[in-house]
mmCIF file of C-alpha atoms in Angstrom:
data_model
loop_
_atom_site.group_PDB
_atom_site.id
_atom_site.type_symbol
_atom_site.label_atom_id
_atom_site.label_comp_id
_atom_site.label_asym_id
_atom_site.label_seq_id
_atom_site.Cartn_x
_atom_site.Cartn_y
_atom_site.Cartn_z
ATOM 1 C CA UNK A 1 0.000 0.000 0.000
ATOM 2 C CA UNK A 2 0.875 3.589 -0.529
ATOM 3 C CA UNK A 3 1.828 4.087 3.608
ATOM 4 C CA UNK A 4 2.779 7.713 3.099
ATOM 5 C CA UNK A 5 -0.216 9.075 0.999
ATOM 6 C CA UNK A 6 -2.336 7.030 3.883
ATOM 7 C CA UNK A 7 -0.278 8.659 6.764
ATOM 8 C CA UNK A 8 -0.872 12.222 5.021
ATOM 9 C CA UNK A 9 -4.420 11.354 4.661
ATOM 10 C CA UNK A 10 -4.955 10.215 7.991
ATOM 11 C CA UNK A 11 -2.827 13.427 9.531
ATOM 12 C CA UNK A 12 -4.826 16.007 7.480
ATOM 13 C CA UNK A 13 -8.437 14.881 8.839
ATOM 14 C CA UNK A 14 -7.259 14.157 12.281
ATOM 15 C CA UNK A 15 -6.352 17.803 12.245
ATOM 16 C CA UNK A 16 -9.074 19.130 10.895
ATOM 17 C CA UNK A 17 -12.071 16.623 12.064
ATOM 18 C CA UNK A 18 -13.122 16.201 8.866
ATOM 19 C CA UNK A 19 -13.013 13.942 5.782
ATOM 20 C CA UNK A 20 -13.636 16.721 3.201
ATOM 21 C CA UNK A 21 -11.459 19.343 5.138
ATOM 22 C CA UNK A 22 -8.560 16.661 5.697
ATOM 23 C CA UNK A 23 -8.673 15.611 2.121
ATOM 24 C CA UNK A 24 -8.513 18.964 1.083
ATOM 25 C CA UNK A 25 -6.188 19.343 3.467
ATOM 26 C CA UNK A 26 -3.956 16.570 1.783
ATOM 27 C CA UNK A 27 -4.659 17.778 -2.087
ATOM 28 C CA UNK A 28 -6.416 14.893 -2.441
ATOM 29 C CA UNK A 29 -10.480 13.992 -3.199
ATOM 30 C CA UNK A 30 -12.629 12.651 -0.183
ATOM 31 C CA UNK A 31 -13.145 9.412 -1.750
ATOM 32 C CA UNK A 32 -9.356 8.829 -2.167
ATOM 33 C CA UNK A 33 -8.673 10.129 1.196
ATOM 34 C CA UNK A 34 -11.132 7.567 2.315
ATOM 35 C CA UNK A 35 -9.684 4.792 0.290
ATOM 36 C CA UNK A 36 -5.986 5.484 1.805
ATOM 37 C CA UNK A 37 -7.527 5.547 5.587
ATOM 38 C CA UNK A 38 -9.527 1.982 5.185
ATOM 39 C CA UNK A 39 -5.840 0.837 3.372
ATOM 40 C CA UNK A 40 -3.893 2.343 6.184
ATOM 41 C CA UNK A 41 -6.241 0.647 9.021
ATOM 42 C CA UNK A 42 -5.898 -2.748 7.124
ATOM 43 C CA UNK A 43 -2.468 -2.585 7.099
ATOM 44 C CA UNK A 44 -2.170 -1.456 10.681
ATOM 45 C CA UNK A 45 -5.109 -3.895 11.921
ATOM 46 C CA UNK A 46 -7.688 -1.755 13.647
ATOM 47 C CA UNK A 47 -9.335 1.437 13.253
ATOM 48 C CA UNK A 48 -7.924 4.649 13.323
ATOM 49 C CA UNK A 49 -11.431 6.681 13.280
ATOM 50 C CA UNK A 50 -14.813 6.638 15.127
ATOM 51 C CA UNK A 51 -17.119 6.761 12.458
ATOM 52 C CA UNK A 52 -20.538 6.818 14.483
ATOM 53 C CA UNK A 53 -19.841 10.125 15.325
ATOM 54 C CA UNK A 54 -20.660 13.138 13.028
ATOM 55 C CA UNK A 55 -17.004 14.334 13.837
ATOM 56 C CA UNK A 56 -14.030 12.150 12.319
ATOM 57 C CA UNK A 57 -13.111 11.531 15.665
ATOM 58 C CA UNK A 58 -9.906 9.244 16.947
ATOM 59 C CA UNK A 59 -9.812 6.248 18.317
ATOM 60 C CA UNK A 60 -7.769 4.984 21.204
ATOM 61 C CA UNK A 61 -5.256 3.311 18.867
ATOM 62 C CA UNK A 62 -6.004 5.902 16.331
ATOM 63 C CA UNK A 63 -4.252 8.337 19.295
ATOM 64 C CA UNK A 64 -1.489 6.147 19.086
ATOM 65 C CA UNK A 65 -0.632 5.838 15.973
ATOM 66 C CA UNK A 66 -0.805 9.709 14.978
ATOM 67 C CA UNK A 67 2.536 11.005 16.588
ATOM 68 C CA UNK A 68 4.146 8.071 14.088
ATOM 69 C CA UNK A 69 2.098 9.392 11.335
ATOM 70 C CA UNK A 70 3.076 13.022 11.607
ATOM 71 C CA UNK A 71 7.335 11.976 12.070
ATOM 72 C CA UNK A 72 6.676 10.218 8.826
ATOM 73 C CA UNK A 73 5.032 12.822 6.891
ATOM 74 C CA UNK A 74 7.547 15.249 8.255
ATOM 75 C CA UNK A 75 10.001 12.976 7.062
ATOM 76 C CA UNK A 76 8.749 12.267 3.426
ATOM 77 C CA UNK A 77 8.570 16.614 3.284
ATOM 78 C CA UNK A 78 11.636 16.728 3.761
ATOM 79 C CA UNK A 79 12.941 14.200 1.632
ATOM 80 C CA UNK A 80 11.134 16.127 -1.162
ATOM 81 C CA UNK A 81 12.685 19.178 -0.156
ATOM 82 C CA UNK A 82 15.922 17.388 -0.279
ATOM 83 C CA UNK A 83 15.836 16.016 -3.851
ATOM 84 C CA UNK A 84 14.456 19.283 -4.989
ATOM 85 C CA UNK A 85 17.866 20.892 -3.968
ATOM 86 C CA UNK A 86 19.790 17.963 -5.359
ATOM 87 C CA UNK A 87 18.141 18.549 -9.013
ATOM 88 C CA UNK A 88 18.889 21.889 -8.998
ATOM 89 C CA UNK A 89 22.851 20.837 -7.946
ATOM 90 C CA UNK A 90 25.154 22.298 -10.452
ATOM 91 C CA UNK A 91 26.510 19.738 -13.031
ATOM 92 C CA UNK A 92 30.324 20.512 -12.974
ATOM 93 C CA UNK A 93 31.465 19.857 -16.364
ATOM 94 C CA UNK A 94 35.450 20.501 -17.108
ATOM 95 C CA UNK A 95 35.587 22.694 -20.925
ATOM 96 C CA UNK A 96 38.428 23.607 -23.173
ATOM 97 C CA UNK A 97 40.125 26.767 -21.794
ATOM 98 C CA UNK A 98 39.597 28.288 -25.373
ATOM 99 C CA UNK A 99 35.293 28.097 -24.479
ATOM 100 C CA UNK A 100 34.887 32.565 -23.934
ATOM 101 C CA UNK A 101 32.698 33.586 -21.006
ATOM 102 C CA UNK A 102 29.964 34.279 -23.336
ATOM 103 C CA UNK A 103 29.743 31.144 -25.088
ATOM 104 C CA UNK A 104 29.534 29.114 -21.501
ATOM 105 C CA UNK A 105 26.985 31.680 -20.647
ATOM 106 C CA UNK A 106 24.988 30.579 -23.342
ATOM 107 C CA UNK A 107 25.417 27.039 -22.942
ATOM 108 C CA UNK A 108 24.610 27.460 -19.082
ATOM 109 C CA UNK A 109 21.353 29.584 -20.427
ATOM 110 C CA UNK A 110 20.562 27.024 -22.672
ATOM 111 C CA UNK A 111 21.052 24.075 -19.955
ATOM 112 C CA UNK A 112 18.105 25.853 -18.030
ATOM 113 C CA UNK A 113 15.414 25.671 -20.159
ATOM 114 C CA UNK A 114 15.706 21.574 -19.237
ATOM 115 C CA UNK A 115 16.097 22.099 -15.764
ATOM 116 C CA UNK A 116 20.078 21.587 -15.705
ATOM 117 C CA UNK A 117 22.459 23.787 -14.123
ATOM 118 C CA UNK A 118 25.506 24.111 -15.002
ATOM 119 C CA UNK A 119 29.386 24.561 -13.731
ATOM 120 C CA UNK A 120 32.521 24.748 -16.042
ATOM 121 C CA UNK A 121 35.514 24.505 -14.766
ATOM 122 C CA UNK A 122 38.060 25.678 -18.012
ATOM 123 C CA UNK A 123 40.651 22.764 -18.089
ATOM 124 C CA UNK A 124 44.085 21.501 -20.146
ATOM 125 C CA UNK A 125 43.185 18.620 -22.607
ATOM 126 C CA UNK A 126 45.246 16.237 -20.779
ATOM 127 C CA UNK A 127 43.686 17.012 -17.528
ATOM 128 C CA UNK A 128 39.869 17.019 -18.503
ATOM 129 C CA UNK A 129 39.383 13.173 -18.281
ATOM 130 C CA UNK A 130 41.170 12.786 -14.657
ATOM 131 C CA UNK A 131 38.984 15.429 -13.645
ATOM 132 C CA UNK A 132 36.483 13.208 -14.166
ATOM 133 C CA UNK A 133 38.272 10.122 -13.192
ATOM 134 C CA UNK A 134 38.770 11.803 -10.068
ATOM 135 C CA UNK A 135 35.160 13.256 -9.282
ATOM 136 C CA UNK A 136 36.498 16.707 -9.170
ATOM 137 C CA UNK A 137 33.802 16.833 -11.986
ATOM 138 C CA UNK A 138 30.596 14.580 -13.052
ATOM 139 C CA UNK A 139 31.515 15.366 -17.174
ATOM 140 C CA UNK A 140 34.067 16.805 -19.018
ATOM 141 C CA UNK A 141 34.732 17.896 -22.856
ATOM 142 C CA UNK A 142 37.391 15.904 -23.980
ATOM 143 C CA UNK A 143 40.044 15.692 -26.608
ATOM 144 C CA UNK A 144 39.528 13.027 -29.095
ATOM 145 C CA UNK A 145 40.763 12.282 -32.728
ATOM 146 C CA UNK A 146 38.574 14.295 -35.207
ATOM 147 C CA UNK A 147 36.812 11.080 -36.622
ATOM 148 C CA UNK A 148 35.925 9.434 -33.590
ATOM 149 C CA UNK A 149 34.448 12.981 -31.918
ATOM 150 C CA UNK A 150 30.757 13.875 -31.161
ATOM 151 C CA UNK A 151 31.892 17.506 -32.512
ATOM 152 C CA UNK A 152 34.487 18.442 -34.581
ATOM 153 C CA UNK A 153 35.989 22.198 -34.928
ATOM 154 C CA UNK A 154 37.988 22.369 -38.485
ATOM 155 C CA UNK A 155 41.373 24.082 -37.969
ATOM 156 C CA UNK A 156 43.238 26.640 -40.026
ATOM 157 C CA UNK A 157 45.905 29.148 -39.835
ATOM 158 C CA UNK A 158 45.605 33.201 -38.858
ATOM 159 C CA UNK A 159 47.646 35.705 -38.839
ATOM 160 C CA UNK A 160 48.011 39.363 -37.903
ATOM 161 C CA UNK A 161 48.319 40.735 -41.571
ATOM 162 C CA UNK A 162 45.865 40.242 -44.941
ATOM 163 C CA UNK A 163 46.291 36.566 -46.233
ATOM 164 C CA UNK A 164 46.401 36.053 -50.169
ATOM 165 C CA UNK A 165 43.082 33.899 -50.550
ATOM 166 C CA UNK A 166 43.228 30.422 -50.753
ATOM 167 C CA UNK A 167 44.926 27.870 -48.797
ATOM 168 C CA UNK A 168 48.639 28.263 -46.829
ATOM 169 C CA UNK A 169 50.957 26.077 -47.678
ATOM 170 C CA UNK A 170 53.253 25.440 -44.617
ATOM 171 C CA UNK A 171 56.380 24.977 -47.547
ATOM 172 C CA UNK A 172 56.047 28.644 -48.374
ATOM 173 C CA UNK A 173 57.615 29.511 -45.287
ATOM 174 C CA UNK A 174 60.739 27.979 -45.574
ATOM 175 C CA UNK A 175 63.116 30.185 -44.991
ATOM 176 C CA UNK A 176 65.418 29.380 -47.883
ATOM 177 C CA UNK A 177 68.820 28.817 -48.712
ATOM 178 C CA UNK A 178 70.178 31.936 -47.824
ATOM 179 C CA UNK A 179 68.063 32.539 -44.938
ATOM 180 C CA UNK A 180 67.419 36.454 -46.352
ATOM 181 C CA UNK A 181 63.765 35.702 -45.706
ATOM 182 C CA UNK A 182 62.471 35.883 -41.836
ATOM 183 C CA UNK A 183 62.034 32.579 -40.108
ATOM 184 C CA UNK A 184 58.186 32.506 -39.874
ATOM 185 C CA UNK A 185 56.934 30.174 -37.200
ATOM 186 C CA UNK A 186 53.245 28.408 -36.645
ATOM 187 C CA UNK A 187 51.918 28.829 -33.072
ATOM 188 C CA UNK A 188 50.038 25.955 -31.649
ATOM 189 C CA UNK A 189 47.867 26.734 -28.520
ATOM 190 C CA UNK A 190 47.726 24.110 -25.703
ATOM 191 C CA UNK A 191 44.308 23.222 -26.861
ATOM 192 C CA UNK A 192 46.139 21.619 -30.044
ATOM 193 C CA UNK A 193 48.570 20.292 -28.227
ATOM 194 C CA UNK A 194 47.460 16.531 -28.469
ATOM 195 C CA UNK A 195 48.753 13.867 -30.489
ATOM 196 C CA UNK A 196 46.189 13.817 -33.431
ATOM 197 C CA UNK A 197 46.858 17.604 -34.229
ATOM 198 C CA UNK A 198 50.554 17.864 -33.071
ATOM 199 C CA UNK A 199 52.356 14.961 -34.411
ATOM 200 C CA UNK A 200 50.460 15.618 -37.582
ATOM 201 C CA UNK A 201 51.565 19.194 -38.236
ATOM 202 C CA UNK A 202 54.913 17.910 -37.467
ATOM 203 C CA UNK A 203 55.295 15.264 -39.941
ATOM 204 C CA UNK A 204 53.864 17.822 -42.429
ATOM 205 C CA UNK A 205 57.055 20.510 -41.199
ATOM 206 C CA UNK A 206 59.479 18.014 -41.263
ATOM 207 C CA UNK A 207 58.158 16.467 -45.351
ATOM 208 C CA UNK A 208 58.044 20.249 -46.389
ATOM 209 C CA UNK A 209 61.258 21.079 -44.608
ATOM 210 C CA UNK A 210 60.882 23.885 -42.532
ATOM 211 C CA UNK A 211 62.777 24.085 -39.204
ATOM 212 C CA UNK A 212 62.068 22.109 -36.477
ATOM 213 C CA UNK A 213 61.311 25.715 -34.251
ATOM 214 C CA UNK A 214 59.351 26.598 -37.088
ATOM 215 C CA UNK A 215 56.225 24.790 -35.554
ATOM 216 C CA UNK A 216 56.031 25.313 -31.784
ATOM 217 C CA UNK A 217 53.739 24.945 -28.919
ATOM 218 C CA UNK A 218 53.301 27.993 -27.152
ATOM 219 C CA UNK A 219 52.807 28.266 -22.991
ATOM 220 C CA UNK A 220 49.615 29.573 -23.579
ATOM 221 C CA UNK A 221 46.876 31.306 -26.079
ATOM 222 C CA UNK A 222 47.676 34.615 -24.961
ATOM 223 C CA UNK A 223 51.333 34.252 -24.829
ATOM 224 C CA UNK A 224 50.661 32.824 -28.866
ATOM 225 C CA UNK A 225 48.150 35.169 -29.976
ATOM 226 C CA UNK A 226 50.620 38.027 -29.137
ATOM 227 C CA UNK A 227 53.351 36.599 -31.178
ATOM 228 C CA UNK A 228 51.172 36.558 -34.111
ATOM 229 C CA UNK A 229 50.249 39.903 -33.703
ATOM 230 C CA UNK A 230 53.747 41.239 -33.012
ATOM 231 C CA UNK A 231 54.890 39.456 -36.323
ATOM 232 C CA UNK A 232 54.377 38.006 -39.364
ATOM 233 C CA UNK A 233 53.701 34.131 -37.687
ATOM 234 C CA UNK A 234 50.472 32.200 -37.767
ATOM 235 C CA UNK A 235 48.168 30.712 -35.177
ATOM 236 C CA UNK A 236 46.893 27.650 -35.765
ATOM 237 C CA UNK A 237 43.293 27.782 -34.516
ATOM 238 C CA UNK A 238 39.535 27.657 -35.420
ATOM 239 C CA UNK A 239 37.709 30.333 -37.513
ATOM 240 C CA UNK A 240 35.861 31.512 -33.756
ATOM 241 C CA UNK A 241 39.041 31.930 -32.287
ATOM 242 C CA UNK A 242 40.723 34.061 -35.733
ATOM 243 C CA UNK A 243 37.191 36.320 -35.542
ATOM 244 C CA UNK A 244 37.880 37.156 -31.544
ATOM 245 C CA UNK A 245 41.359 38.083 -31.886
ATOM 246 C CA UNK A 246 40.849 40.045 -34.826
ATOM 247 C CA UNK A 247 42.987 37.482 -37.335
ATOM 248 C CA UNK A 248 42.732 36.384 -41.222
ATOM 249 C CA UNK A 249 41.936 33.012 -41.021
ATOM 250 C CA UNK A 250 42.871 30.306 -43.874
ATOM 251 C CA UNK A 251 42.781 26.550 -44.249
ATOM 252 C CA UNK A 252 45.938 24.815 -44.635
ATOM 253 C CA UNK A 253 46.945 23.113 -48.017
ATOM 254 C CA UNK A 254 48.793 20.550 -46.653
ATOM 255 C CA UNK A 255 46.189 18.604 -44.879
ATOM 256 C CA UNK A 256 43.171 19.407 -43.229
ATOM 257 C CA UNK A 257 43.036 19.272 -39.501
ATOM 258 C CA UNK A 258 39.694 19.012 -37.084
ATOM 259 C CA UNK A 259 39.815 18.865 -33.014
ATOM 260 C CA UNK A 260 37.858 16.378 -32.023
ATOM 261 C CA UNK A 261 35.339 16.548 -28.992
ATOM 262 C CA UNK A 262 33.239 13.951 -27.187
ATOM 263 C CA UNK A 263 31.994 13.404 -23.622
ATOM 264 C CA UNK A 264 33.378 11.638 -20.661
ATOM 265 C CA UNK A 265 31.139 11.434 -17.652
ATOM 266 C CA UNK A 266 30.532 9.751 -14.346
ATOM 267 C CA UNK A 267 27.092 8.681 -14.831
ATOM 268 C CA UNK A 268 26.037 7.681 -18.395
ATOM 269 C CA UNK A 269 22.737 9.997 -17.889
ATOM 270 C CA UNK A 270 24.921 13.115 -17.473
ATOM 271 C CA UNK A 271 26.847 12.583 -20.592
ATOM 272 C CA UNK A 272 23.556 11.598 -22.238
ATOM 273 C CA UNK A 273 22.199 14.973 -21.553
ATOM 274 C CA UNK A 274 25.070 17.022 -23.187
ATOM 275 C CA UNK A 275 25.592 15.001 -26.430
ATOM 276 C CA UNK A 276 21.294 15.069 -27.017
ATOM 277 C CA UNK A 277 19.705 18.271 -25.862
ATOM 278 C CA UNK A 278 22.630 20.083 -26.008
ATOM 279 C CA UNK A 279 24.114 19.259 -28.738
ATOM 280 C CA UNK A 280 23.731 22.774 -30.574
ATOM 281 C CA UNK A 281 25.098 24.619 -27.523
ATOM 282 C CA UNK A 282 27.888 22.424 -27.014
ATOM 283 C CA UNK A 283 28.744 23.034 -30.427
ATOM 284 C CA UNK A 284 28.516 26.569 -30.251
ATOM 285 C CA UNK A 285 30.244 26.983 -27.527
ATOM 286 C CA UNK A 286 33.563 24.924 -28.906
ATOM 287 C CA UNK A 287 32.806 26.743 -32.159
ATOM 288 C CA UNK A 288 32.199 23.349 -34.140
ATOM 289 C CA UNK A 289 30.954 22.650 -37.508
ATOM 290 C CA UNK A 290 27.135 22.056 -37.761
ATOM 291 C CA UNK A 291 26.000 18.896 -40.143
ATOM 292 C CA UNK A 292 24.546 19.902 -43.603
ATOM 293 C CA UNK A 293 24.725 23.480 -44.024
ATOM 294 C CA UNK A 294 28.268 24.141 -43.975
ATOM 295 C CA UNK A 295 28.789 26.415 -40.857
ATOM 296 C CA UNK A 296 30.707 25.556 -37.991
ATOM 297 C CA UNK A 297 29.213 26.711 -34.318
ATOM 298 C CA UNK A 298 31.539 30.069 -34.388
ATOM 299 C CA UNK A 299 28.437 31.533 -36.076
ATOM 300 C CA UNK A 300 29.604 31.956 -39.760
ATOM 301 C CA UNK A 301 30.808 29.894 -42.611
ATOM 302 C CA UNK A 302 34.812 30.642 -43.540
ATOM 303 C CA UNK A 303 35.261 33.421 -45.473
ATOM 304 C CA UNK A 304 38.009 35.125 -47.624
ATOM 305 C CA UNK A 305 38.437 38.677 -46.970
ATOM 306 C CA UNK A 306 36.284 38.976 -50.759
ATOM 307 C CA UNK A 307 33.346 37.043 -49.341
ATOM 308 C CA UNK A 308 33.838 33.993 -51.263
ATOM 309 C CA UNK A 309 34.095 30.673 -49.512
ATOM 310 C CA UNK A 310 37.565 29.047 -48.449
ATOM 311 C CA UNK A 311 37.226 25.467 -49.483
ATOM 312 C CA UNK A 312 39.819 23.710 -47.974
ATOM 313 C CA UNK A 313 42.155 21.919 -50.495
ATOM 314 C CA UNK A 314 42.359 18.101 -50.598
ATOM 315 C CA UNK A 315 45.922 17.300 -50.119
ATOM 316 C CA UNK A 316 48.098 14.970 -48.511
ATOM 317 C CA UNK A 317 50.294 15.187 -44.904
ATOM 318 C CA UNK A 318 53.452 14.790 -47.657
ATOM 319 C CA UNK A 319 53.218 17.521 -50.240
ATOM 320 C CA UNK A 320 50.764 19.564 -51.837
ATOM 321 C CA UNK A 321 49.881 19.834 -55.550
ATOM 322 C CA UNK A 322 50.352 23.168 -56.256
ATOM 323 C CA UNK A 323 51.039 26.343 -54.080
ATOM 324 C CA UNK A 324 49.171 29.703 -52.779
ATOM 325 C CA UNK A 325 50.474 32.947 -52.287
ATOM 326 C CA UNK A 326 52.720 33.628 -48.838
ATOM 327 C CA UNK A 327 50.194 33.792 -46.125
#
């Protein structure tokens, strides 16, 4: 039997002498309030109410049984109360450092209209899984290969000054024989700085032969993003990241490079939740493409500085085709 609706049931009209008060009382109809009494009395084996009376008056073992009653009703309230506070518990979720405030705003916004609340805590990609490994969080955004990710963010070059249009060919910066050019370097953010992006571009320096300092992993986005604008070097980074710091993106001829993204989490429900209904915030907050209309979740499809689209070139890891322009 239902031993806590019959306990409320038989509290309310014991405190108000009534049926139709106490079932009011108790949100409930009279006849169900009825019901749960004569289902309560079974189950305790005698009768909690005098009903020869015109007043739902108590019984001697009706007397006895109410202080029990109340505890457990007072109990079951605040057991409610309890489980309401744990739903609304933030869900502590470790992100990519390059996520900006706004875009975790939104996300956190977005989280609320299904009753989830939200905590980031802005994270290395090498430390986002033992996060949750650890329980210092119940889900994190982590780093995967491009091809086995639940979002991928394409990857390009930017730099400081006006790119020719078309793809950058990392061989264009070698610095030559003669070394009259400037040694031009690539800046890879910590972000990138993961196996499936980093030993890639590598291979790629070393095949076009450009020096081994030529492609380097700075300490930090900052500390890289100020190179580039101090000189003529490139960032490697999405086409969000090139429109907030005020870059010219392009794609790389070369090869084409993606971070991967999926979700770790401590209970498969939590990840659940953040690869279904939030899948378009997620990806607008890592600044991902979005399937079948050729944007990415930065808000905009790549563009040259002419407004035509920058396809990226199909090429190989070991030598392009042909050859753009000096980005």
């Amino acid at each position: 039997m239902d031993l806590i609706g019959g306990c409320r049931a038989f509290v309310g009209v014991s405190e108000t002498g009534s049926f139709t008060r106490g079932a009011a009382a108790a949100g409930i109809p009279q006849s169900v309030a009825s019901r749960r009494i004569a289902a309560l009395e079974r189950h305790l084996g005698d009768r909690l109410f005098d009903r020869s009376a015109r007043r739902a008056g108590l019984t001697p073992f009706g007397r006895d049984m109410l202080p029990s009653a109340q505890r457990l009703v007072r109990l079951a309230d605040a057991m409610e109360q309890d489980a309401k506070r744990a739903r609304l518990r933030p869900l502590r979720v470790a992100v990519p450092e390059t996520c900006t405030t706004r875009a975790l705003a939104e996300l956190d916004a977005e989280a609320r209209a299904y009753d989830m609340f939200l905590e980031f805590r802005p994270a290395a990609p090498g430390d986002r899984a033992e996060l949750v490994r650890d329980h210092d969080v119940r889900a994190a955004v982590t780093a995967v290969p491009a091809e086995d990710g639940t979002w991928t963010v394409p990857l390009g070059v930017a730099g400081a000054t006006r790119l020719h249009p078309g793809p950058v060919h990392l061989e264009t910066l070698r610095v030559g024989r003669h070394g009259r050019l400037p040694r031009r370097r690539v800046w890879l953010q910590p972000e990138d700085d993961v196996p499936h992006v980093r030993d890639r571009l590598m291979r790629v320096r070393d095949a076009v032969g450009l020096q081994p300092a030529q492609v380097a992993v700075a300490d930090s986005l900052t500390g890289a993003a100020a190179d580039v604008l101090g000189s003529g070097d490139l960032l490697l980074c999405s086409t969000a990241q090139a429109r907030e710091l005020g870059l010219h993106w392009r794609p790389l001829g070369e090869l084409r490079l993606a971070r991967g993204y999926a979700v770790t989490a401590v209970l498969g429900a939590d990840g659940e939740r953040l690869r279904t209904r939030l899948w378009d915030a997620v990806a607008q907050c890592l600044g991902a493409e979005v399937p079948g209309d050729g944007r990415t979740g930065g808000g905009a499809a790549d563009r040259t500085e002419g407004g035509a689209a920058d396809g990226a070139a199909d090429r190989t890891e070991h030598g392009a085709t042909g050859k753009a322009g000096r980005g």
